[in-house]
mmCIF file of C-alpha atoms and ligand atoms in Angstrom:
data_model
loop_
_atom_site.group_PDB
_atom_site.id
_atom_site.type_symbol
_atom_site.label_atom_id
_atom_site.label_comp_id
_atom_site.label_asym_id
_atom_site.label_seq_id
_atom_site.Cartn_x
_atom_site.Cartn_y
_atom_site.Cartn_z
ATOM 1 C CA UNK U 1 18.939 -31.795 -26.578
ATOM 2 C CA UNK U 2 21.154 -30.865 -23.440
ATOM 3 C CA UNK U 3 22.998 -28.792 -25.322
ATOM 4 C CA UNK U 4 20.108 -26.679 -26.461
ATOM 5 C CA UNK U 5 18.146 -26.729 -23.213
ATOM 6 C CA UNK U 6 21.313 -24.978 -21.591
ATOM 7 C CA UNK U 7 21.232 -21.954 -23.877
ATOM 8 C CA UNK U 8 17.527 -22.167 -23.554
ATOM 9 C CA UNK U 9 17.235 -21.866 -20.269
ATOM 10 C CA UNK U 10 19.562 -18.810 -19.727
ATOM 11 C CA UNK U 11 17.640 -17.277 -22.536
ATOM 12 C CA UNK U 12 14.737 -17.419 -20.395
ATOM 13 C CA UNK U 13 16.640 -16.492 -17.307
ATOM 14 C CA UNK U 14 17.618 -13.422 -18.721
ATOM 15 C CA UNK U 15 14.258 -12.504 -20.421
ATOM 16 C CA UNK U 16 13.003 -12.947 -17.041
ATOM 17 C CA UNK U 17 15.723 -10.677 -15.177
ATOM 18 C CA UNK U 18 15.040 -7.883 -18.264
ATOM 19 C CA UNK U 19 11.188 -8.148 -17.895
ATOM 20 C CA UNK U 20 11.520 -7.770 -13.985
ATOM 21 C CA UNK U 21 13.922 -4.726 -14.088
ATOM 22 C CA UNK U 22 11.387 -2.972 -16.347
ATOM 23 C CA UNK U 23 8.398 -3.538 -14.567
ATOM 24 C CA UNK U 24 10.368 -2.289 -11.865
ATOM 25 C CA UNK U 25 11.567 0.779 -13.240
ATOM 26 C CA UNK U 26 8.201 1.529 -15.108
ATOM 27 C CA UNK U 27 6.557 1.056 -11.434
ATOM 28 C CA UNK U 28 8.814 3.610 -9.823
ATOM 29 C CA UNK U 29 7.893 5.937 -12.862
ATOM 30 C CA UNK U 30 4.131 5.043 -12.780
ATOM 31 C CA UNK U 31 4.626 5.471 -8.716
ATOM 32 C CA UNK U 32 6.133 8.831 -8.932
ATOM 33 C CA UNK U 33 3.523 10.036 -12.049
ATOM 34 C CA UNK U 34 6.408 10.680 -14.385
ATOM 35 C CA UNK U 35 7.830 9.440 -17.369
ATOM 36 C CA UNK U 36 11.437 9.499 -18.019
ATOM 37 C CA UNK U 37 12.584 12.894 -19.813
ATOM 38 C CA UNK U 38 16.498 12.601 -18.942
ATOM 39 C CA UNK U 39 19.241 10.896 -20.150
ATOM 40 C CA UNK U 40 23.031 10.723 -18.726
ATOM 41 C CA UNK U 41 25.479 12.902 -19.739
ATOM 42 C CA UNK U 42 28.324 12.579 -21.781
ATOM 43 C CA UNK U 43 31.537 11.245 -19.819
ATOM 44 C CA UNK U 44 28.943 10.940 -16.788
ATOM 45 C CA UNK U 45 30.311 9.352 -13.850
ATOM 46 C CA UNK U 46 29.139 7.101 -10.794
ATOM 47 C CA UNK U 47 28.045 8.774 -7.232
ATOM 48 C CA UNK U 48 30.540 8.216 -4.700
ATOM 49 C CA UNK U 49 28.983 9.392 -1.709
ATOM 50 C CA UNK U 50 30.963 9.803 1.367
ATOM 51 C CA UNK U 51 29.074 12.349 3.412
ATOM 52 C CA UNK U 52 26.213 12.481 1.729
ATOM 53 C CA UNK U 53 25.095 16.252 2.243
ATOM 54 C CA UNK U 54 22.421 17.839 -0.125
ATOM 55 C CA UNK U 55 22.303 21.051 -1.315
ATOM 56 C CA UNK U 56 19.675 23.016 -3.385
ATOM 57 C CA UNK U 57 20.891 26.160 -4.279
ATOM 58 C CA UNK U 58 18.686 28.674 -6.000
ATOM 59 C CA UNK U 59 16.912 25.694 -7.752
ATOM 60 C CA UNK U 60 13.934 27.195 -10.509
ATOM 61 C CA UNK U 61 12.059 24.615 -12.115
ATOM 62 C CA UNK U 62 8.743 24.138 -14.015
ATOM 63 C CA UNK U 63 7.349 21.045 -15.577
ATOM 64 C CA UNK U 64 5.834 23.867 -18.090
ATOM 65 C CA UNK U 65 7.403 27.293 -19.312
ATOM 66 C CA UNK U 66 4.307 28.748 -18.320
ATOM 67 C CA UNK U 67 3.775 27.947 -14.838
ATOM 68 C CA UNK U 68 6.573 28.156 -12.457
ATOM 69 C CA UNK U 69 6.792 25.495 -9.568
ATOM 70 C CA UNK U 70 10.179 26.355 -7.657
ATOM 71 C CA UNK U 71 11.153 29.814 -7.304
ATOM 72 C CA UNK U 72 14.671 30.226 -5.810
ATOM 73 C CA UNK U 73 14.603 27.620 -3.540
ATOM 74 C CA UNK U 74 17.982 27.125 -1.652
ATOM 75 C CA UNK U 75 18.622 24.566 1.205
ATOM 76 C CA UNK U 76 21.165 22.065 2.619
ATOM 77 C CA UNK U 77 20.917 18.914 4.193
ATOM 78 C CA UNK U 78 24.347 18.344 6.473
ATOM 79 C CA UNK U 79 25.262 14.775 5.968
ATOM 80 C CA UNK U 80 23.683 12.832 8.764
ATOM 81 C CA UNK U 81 21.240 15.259 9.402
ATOM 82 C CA UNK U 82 16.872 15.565 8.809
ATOM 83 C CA UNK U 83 15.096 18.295 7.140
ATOM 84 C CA UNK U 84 11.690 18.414 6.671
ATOM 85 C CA UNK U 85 9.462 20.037 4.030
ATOM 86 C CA UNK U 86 6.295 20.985 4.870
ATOM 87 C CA UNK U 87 3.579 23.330 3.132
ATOM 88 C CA UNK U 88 0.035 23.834 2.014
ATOM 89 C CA UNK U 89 -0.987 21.022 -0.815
ATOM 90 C CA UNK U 90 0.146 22.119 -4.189
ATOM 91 C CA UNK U 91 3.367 23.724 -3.193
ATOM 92 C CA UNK U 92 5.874 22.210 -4.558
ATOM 93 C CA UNK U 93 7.044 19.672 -1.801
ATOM 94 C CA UNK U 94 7.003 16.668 -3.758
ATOM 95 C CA UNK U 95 8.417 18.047 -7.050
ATOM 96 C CA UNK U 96 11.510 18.676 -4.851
ATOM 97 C CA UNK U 97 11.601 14.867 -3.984
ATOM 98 C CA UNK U 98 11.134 14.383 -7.832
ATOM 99 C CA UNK U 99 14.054 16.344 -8.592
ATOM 100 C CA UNK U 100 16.434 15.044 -5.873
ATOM 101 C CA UNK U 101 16.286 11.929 -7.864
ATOM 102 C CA UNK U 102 16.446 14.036 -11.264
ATOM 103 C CA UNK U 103 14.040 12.473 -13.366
ATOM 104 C CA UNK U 104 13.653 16.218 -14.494
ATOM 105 C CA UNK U 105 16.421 18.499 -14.934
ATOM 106 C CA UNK U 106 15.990 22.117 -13.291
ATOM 107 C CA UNK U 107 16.091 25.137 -15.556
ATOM 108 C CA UNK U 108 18.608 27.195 -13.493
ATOM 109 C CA UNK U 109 20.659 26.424 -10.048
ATOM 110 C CA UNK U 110 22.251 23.560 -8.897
ATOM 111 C CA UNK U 111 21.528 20.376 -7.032
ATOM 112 C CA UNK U 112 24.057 18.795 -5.009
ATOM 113 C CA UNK U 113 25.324 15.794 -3.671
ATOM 114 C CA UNK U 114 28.594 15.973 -1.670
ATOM 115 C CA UNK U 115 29.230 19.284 -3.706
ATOM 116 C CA UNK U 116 28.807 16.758 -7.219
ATOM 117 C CA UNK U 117 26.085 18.279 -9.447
ATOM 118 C CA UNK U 118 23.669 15.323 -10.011
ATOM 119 C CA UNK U 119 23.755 16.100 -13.771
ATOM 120 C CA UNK U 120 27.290 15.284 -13.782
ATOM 121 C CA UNK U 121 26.276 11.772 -12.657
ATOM 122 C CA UNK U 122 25.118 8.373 -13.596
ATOM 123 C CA UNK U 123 21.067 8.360 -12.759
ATOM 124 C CA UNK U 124 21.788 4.846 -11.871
ATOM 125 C CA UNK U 125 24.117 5.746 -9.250
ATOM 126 C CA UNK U 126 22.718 8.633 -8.197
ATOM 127 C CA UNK U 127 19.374 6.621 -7.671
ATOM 128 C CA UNK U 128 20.950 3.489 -5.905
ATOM 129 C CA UNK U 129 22.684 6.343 -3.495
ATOM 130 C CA UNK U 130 18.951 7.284 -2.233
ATOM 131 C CA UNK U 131 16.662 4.969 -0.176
ATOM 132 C CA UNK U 132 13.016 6.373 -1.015
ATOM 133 C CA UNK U 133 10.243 5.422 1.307
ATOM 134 C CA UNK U 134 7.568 6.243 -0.981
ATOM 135 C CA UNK U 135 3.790 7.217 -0.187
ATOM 136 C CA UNK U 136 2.674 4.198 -1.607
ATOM 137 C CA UNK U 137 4.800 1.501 -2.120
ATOM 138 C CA UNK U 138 4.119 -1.238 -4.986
ATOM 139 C CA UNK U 139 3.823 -4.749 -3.261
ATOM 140 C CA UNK U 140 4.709 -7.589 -5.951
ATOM 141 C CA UNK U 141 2.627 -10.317 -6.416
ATOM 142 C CA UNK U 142 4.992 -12.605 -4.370
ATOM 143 C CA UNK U 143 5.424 -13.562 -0.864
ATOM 144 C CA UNK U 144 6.048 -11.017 1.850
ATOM 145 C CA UNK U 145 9.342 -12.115 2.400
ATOM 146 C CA UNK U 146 10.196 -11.339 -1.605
ATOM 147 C CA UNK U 147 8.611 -7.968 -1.237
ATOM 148 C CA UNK U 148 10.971 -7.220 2.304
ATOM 149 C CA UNK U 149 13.951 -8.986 0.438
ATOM 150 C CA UNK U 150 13.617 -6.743 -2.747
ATOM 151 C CA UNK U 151 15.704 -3.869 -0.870
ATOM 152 C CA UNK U 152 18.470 -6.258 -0.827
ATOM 153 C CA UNK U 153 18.021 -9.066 -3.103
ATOM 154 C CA UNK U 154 21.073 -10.779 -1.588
ATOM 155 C CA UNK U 155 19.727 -10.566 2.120
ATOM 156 C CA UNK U 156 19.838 -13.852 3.969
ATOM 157 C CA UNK U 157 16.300 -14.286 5.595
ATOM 158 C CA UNK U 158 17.812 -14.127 9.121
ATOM 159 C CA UNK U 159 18.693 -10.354 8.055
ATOM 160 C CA UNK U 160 15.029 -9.856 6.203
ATOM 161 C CA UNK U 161 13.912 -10.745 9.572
ATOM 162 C CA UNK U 162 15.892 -8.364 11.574
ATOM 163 C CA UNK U 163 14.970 -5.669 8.869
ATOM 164 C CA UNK U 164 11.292 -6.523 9.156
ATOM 165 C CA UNK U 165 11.626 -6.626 13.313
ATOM 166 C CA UNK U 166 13.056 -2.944 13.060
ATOM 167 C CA UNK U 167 10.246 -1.514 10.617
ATOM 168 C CA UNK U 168 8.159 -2.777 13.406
ATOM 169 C CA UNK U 169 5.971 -5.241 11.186
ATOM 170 C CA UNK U 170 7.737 -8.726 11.969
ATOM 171 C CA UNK U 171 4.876 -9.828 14.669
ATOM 172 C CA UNK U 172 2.181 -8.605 12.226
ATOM 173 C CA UNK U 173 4.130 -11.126 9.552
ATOM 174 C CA UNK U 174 4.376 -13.803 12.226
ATOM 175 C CA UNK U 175 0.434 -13.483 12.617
ATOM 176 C CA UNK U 176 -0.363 -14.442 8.891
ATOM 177 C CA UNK U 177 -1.175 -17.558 7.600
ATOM 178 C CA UNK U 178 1.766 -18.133 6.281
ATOM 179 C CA UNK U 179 3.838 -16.118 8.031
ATOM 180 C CA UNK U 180 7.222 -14.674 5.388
ATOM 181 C CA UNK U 181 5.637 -17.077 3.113
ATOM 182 C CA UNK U 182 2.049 -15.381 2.663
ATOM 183 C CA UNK U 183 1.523 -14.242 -0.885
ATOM 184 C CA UNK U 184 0.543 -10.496 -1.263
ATOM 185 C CA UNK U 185 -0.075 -8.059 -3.260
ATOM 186 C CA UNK U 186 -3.193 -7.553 -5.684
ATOM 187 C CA UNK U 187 -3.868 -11.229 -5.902
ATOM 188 C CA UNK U 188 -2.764 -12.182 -2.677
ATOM 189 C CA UNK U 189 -2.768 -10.709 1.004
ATOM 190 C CA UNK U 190 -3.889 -7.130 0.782
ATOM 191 C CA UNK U 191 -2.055 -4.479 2.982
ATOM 192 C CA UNK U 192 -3.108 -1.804 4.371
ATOM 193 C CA UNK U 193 -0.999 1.597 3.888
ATOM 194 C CA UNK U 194 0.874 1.728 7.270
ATOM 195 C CA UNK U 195 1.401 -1.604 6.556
ATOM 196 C CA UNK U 196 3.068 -1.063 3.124
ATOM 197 C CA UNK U 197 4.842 1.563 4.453
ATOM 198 C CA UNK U 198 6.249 -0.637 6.673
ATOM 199 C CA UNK U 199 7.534 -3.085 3.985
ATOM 200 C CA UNK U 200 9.375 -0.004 2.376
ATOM 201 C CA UNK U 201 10.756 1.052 5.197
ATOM 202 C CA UNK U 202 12.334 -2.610 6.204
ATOM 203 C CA UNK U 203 13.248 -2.805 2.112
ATOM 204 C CA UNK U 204 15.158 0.400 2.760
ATOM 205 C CA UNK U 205 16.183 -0.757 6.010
ATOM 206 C CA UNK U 206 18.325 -3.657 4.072
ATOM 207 C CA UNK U 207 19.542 -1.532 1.740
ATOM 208 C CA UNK U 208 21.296 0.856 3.870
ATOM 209 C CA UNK U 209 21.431 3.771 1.603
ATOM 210 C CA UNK U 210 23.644 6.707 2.175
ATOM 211 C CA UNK U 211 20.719 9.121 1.620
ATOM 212 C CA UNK U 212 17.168 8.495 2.713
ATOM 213 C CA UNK U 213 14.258 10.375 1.246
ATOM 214 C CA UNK U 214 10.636 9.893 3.409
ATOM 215 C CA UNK U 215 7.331 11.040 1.248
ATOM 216 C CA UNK U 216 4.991 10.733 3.953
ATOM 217 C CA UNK U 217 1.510 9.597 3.533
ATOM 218 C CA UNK U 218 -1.378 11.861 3.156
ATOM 219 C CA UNK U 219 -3.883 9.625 4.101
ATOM 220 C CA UNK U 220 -4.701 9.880 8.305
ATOM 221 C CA UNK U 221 -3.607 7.157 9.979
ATOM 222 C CA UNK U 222 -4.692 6.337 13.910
ATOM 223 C CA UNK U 223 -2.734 7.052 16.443
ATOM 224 C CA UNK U 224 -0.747 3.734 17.045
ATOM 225 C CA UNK U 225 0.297 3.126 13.548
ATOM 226 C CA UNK U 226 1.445 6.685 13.018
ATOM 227 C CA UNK U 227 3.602 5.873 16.139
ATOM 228 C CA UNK U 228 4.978 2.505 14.820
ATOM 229 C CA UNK U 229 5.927 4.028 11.789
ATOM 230 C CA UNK U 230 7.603 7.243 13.114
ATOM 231 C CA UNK U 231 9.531 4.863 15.551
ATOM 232 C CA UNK U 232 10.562 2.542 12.535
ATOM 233 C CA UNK U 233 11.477 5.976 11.034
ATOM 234 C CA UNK U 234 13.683 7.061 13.795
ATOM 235 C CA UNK U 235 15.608 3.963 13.814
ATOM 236 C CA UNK U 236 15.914 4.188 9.512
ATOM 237 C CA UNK U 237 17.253 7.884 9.411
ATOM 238 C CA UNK U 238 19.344 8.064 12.682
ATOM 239 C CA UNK U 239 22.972 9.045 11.532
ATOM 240 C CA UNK U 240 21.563 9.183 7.734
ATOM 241 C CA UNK U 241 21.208 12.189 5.528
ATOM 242 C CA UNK U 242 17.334 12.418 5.291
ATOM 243 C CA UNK U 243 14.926 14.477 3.514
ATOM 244 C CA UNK U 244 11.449 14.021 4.392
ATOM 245 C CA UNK U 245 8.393 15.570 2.764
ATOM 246 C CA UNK U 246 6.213 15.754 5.327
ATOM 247 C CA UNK U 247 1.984 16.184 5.249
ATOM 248 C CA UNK U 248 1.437 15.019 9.321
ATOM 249 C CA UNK U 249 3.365 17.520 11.116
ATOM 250 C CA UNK U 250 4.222 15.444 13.868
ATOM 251 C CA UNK U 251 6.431 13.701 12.457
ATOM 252 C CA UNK U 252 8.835 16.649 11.893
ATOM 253 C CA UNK U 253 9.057 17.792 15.840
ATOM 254 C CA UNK U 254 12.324 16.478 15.909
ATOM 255 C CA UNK U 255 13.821 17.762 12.185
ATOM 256 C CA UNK U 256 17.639 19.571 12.747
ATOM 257 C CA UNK U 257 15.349 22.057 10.189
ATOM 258 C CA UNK U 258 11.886 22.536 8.707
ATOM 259 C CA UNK U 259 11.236 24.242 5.250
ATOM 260 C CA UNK U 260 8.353 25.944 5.363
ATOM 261 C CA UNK U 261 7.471 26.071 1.300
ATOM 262 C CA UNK U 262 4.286 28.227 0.357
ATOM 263 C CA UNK U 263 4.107 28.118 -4.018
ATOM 264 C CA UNK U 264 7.748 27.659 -4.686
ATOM 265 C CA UNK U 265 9.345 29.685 -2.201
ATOM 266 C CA UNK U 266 10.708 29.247 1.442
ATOM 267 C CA UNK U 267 8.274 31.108 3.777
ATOM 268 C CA UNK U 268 9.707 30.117 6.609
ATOM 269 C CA UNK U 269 12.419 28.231 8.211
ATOM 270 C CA UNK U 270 13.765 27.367 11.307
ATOM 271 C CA UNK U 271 13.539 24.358 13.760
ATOM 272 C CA UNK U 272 9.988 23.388 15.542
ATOM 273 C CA UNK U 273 9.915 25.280 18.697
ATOM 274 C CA UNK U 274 10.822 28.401 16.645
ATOM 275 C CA UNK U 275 8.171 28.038 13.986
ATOM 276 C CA UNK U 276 5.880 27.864 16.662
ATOM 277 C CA UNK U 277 6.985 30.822 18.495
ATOM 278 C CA UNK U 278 6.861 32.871 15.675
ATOM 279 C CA UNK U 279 3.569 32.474 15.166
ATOM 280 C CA UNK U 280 3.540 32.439 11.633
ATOM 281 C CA UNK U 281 2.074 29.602 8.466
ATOM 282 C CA UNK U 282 3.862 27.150 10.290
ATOM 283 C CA UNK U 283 2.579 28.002 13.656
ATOM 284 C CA UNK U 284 -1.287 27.912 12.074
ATOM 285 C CA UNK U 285 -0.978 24.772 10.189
ATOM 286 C CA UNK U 286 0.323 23.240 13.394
ATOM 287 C CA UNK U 287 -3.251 24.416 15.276
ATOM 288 C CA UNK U 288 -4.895 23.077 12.403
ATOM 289 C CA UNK U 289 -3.628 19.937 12.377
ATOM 290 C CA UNK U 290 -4.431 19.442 16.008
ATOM 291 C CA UNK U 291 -7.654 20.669 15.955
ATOM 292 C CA UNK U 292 -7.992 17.674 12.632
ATOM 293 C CA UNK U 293 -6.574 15.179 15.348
ATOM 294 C CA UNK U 294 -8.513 16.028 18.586
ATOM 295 C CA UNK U 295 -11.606 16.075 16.268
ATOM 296 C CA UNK U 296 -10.603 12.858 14.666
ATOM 297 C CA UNK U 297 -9.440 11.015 17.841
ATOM 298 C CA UNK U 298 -12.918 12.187 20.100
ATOM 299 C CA UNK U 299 -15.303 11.044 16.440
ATOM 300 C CA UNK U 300 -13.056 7.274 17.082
ATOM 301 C CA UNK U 301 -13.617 7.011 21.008
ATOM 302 C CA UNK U 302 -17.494 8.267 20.476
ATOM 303 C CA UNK U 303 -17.676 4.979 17.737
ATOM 304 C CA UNK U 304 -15.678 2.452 20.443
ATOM 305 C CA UNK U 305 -18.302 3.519 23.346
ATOM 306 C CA UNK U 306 -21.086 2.907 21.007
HETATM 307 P P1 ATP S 401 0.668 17.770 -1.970
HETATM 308 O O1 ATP S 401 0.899 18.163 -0.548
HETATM 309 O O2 ATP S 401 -0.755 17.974 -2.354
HETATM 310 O O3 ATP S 401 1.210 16.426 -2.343
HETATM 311 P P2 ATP S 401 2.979 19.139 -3.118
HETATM 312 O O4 ATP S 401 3.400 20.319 -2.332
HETATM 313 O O5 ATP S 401 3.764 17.893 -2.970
HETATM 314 O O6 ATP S 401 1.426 18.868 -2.879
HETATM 315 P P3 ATP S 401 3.709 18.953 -5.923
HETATM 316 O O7 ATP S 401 3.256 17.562 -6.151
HETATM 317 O O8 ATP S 401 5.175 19.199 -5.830
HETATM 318 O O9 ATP S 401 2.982 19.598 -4.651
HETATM 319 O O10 ATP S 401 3.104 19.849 -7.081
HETATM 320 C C1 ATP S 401 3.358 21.236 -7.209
HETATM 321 C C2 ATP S 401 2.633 21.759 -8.414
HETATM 322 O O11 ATP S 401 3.148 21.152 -9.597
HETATM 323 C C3 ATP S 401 1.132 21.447 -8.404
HETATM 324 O O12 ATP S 401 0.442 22.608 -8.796
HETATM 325 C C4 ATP S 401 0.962 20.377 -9.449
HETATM 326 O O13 ATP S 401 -0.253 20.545 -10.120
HETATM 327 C C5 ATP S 401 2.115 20.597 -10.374
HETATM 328 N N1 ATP S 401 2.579 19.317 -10.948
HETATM 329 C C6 ATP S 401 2.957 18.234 -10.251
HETATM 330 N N2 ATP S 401 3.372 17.251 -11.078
HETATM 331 C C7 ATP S 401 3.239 17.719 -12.337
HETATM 332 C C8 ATP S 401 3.488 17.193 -13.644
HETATM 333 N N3 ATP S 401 3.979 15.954 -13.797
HETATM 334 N N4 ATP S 401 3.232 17.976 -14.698
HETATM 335 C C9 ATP S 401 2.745 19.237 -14.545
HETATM 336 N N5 ATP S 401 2.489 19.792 -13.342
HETATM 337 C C10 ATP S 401 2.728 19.059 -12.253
#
């Protein structure tokens, strides 16, 4: 019987490993709305990256023939560097996120990773190169400290901690029942979204990736948690080549340069203080987007002084 229970067992053991690295892979697809259209190529190598610059040149791409998405769009990232995307709803920010990671190929132009054209790679590398900090990150039904530890499965808990302490969310962990132990996820401990987005940004935090891509959340967010997480965000992309799609505009003040992308093209580009100055779609989102906050933040102190 021993000698069947061993084989058993690692039957199981692998089931279980196969089972988990689909549901993670159909997650990230079912996260990012897409379903997987490409395949590696022929004599397709792994990513080295050693810089880890970005570059977008003259990239076209539609998910249908009919209906153009990206129109010429050309951009770098220097390696260690933070450019920020930013644009009305619709334009085409997130599609470039999408691409980045290729799970659609462009129809013309090139994408580029330390000057290696990401078709030429393995998707596997090319994805473990890029730390994604997703608008909504998938919690597993597990405990807290599983969820954290997933960015680097072989992370000692002394450096889940650290990673947790950084994305600013180990004294809200410390305040559960349970503290790393608490189950969460849809049958356990729900989070809220800063607070998820807190989890993937200590996940990525452990896994140190070259490249960091931020898809910031639409949904508004008070005034203290958008601060936690932008500090947690500064530590994260400091010295890292980052790419961050950006919907709260405050968060890109400090980009080395802002892409200003109105339906597929570049409108405008240039750092913050420029944008402004020029008094362009940039400079009138910006007054928007205050006026949405000072209304917002005088609606929450009329509520407290009720
Ligand atoms: P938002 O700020 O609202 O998130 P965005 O600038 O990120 O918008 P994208 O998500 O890149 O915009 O979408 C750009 C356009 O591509 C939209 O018109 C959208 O309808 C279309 N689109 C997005 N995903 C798909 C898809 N999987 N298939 C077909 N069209 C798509």
């Amino acid at each position: 019987l021993m000698q069947l229970s061993i084989p058993l067992n690692f039957i199981g053991f692998i089931y279980r490993e196969i089972r988990q690295a689909l549901t993670d892979i159909e997650q990230m697809f079912d996260l990012l709305g897409v379903k997987p259209e490409v395949t590696d190529g022929e004599g397709a190598h792994d990513l080295v990256v050693k810089e880890g610059t970005i570059s977008f040149d003259n990239v076209h791409f539609a998910y249908d023939p009919e209906r153009p998405i990206l129109k010429g769009i050309s951009f770098e990232v220097p390696a260690g560097k933070t450019v920020a995307i930013v644009g009305p709803s619709g334009a085409g920010k997130s599609t470039i996120s999408r691409l980045l990671f290729r799970f659609y190929d462009i129809q013309s132009g090139s994408i580029r990773i330390d000057g290696k054209d990401i078709r030429d790679v393995t998707q596997e590398s090319l994805r473990a190169s890029i730390g994604m900090v997703p608008q909504d990150t998938v919690l597993f039904n597990d405990t807290i400290l599983y969820n954290v530890r997933y960015g680097r499965m072989s992370a000692t808990e002394e450096e889940v901690t650290r990673a947790a302490e950084l994305a600013q969310i180990k004294d809200f962990i410390l305040r559960l029942p349970d503290g790393f132990r608490t189950m969460v996820g849809e049958r356990g401990l729900k989070l809220s979204g800063g607070e998820k987005q807190r989890v993937a940004i200590a996940r990525t935090i452990l896994k140190a990736p070259p490249i960091l891509m931020l898809d910031e959340a639409t949904s508004a967010l008070d005034t203290q948690t958008e601060q936690e997480i932008q500090a947690a965000l500064d530590l994260v992309s400091r010295d890292r080549t980052t790419l961050v799609i950006a919907h709260r505009l405050s968060t890109v003040i400090g980009a080395d340069e802002i892409i200003v992308l109105k339906e597929g093209e570049i409108a405008e580009r240039g750092r913050h203080a420029d944008l402004l100055a020029a008094g362009g779609l940039y400079a009138q989102m910006w007054d928007r987007q205050r006026e949405a906050t000072e209304a917002e933040e005088t609606l929450r102190r009329a509520r407290e002084e009720d």
